[in-house]
Short mmCIF file of C-alpha atoms in Angstrom, two decimals:
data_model
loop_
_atom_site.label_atom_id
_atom_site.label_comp_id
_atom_site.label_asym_id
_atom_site.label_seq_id
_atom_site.Cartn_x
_atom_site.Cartn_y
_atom_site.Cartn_z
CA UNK N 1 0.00 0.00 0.00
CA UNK N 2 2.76 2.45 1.24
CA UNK N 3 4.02 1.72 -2.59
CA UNK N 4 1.42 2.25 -4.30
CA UNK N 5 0.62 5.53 -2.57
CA UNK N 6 4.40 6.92 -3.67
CA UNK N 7 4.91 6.85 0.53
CA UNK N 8 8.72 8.91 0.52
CA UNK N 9 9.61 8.15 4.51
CA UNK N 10 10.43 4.97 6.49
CA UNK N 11 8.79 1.99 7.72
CA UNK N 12 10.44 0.83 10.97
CA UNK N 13 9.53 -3.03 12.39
CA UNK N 14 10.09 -4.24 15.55
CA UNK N 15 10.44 -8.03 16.75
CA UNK N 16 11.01 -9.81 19.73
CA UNK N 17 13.46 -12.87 18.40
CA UNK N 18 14.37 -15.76 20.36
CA UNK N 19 17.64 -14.09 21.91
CA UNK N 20 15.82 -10.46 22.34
CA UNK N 21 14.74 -7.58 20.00
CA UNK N 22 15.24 -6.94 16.62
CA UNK N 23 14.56 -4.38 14.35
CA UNK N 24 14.26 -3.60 10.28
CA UNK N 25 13.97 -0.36 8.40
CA UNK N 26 13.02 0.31 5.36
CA UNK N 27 13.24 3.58 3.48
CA UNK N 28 10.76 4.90 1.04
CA UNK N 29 11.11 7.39 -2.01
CA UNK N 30 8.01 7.87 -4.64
CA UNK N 31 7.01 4.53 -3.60
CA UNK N 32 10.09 2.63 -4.29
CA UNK N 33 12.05 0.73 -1.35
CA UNK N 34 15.46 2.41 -1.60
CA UNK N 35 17.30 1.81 1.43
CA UNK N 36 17.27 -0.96 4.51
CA UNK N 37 19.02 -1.95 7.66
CA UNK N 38 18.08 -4.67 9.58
CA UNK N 39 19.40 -5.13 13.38
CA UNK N 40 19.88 -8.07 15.76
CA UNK N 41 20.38 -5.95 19.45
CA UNK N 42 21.18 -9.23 21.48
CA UNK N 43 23.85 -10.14 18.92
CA UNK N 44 24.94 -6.54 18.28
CA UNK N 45 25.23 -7.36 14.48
CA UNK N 46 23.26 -5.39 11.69
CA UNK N 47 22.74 -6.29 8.34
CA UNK N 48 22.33 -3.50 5.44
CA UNK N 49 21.06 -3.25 2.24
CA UNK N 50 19.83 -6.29 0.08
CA UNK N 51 20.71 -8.33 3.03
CA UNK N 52 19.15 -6.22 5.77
CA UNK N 53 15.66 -5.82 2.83
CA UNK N 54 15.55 -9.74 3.20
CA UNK N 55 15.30 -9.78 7.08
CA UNK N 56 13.28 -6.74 7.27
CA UNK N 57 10.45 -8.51 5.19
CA UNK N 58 11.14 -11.77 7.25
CA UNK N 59 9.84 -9.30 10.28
CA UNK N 60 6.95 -7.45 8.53
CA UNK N 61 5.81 -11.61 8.97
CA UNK N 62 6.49 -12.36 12.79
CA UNK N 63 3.41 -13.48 14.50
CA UNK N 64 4.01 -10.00 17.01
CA UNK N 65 5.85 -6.69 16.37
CA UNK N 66 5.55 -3.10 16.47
CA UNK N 67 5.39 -1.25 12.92
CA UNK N 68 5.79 2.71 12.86
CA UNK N 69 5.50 4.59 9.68
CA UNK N 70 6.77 7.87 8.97
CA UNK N 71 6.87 10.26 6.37
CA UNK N 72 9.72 12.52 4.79
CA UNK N 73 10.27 15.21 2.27
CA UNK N 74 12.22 13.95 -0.44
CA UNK N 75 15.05 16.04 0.38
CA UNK N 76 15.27 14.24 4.04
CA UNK N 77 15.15 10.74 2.18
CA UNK N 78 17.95 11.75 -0.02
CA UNK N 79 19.62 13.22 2.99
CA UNK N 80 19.35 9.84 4.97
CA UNK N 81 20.72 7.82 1.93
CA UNK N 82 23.70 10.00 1.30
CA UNK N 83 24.52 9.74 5.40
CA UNK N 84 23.62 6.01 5.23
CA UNK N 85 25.03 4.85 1.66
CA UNK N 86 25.84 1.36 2.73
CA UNK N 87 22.07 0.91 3.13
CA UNK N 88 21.25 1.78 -0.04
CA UNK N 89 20.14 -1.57 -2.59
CA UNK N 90 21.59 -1.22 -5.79
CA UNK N 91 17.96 -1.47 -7.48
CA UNK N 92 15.09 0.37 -6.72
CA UNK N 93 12.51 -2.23 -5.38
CA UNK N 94 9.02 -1.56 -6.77
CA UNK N 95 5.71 -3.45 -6.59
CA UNK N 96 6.89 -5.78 -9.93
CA UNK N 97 10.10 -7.09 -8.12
CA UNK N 98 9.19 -7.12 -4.39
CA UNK N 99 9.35 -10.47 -3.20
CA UNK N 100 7.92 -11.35 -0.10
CA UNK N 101 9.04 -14.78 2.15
CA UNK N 102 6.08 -16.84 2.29
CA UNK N 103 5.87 -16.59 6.45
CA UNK N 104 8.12 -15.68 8.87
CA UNK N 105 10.89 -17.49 9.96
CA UNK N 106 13.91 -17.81 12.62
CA UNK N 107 16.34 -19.03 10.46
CA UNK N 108 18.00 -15.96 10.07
CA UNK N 109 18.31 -15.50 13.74
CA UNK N 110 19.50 -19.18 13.79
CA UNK N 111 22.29 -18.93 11.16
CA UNK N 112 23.50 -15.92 12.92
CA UNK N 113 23.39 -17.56 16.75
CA UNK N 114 25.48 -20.33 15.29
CA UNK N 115 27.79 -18.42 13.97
CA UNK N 116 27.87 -16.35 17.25
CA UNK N 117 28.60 -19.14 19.30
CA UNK N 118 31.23 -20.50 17.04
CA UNK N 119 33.34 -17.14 18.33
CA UNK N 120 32.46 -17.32 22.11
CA UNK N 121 32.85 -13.87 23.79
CA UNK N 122 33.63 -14.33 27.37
CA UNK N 123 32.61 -11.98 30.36
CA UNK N 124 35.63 -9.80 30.52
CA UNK N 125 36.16 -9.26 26.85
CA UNK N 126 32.17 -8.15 26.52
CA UNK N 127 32.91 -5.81 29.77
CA UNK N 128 35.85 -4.42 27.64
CA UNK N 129 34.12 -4.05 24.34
CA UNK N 130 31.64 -2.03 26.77
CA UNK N 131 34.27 0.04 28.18
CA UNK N 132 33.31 -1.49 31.88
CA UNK N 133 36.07 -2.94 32.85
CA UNK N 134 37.74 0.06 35.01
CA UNK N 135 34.61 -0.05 37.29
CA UNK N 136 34.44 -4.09 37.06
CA UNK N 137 36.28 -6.89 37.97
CA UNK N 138 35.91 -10.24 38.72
CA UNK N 139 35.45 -9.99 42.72
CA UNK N 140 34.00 -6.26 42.49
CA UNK N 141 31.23 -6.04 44.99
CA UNK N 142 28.50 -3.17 45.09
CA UNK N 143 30.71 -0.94 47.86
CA UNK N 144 33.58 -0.87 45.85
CA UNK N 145 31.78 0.53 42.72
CA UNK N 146 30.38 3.24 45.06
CA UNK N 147 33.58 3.86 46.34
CA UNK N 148 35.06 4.62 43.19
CA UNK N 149 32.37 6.58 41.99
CA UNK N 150 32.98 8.32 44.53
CA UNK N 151 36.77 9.13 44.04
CA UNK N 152 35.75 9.59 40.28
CA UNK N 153 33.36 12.26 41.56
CA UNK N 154 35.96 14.29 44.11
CA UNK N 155 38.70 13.57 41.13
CA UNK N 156 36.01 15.67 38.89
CA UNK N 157 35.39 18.77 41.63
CA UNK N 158 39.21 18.86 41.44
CA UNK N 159 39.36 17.63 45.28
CA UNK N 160 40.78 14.73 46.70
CA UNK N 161 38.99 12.94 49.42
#
């Protein structure tokens, strides 16, 4: 429908996969699908483009989500493709070549959690990819984090306690 109305904008869709959310945009101009990302939170892995168009129509499918709509000038969709050029698809998808899975399915999610747990990320190395792991360690307990907010506080006010 948004096609055939020449919708310029996005259409955002929100899951809840087996591992946690998910979510896949597409973006509109004069009614062709232009530009998509699709993005797996739990995993912290996104997908753009003609791969991120596939999952995003995998979602408009899942038994529950959230769907927002929202519509641009066509100045602000050509804005969002030129800051976002690895989302563009390199054709224009229009009514006569969109191609639709015929339900919804995990096996993205599933290809992508095997592949996850093939490269096992322990505790400390997530904490460091976080940028946690000056506050935590592996014996920190809830008075020592106060503590050194604390110090990180008086260390700020240019005093030292």
């Amino acid at each position: 429908n948004l096609m055939q109305k020449g919708f310029s904008g996005y259409a955002c869709v929100a899951i809840h996969g087996k591992m946690g959310p998910e979510e896949g945009i597409l973006v509109f101009h004069s009614g062709f699908i232009v530009s998509s990302e699709y993005n797996y939170f739990y995993f912290n892995k996104s997908f753009k483009a003609e791969k991120g168009l596939e999952r995003t129509l995998n979602a408009f499918l899942s038994p529950a989500g959230i769907l927002d709509t929202f519509s641009l000038s066509s100045n602000q969709v050509q804005l969002v493709m030129t800051l976002n050029e690895e989302n563009d698809l390199k054709t224009q998808i229009t009514p006569a070549n969109l191609s639709f899975p015929v339900s919804f399915s995990y096996s993205y999610e599933d290809e992508l959690r095997g592949e996850i747990s093939e490269e096992e990320v322990s505790k400390d190395e997530m904490l460091k990819k976080l940028g946690l792991t000056r506050l935590v360690g592996s014996q920190t307990t809830r008075g020592e984090l106060v503590k050194k907010a604390k110090e990180d506080i008086w260390k700020e006010m240019g005093d030292e306690e």
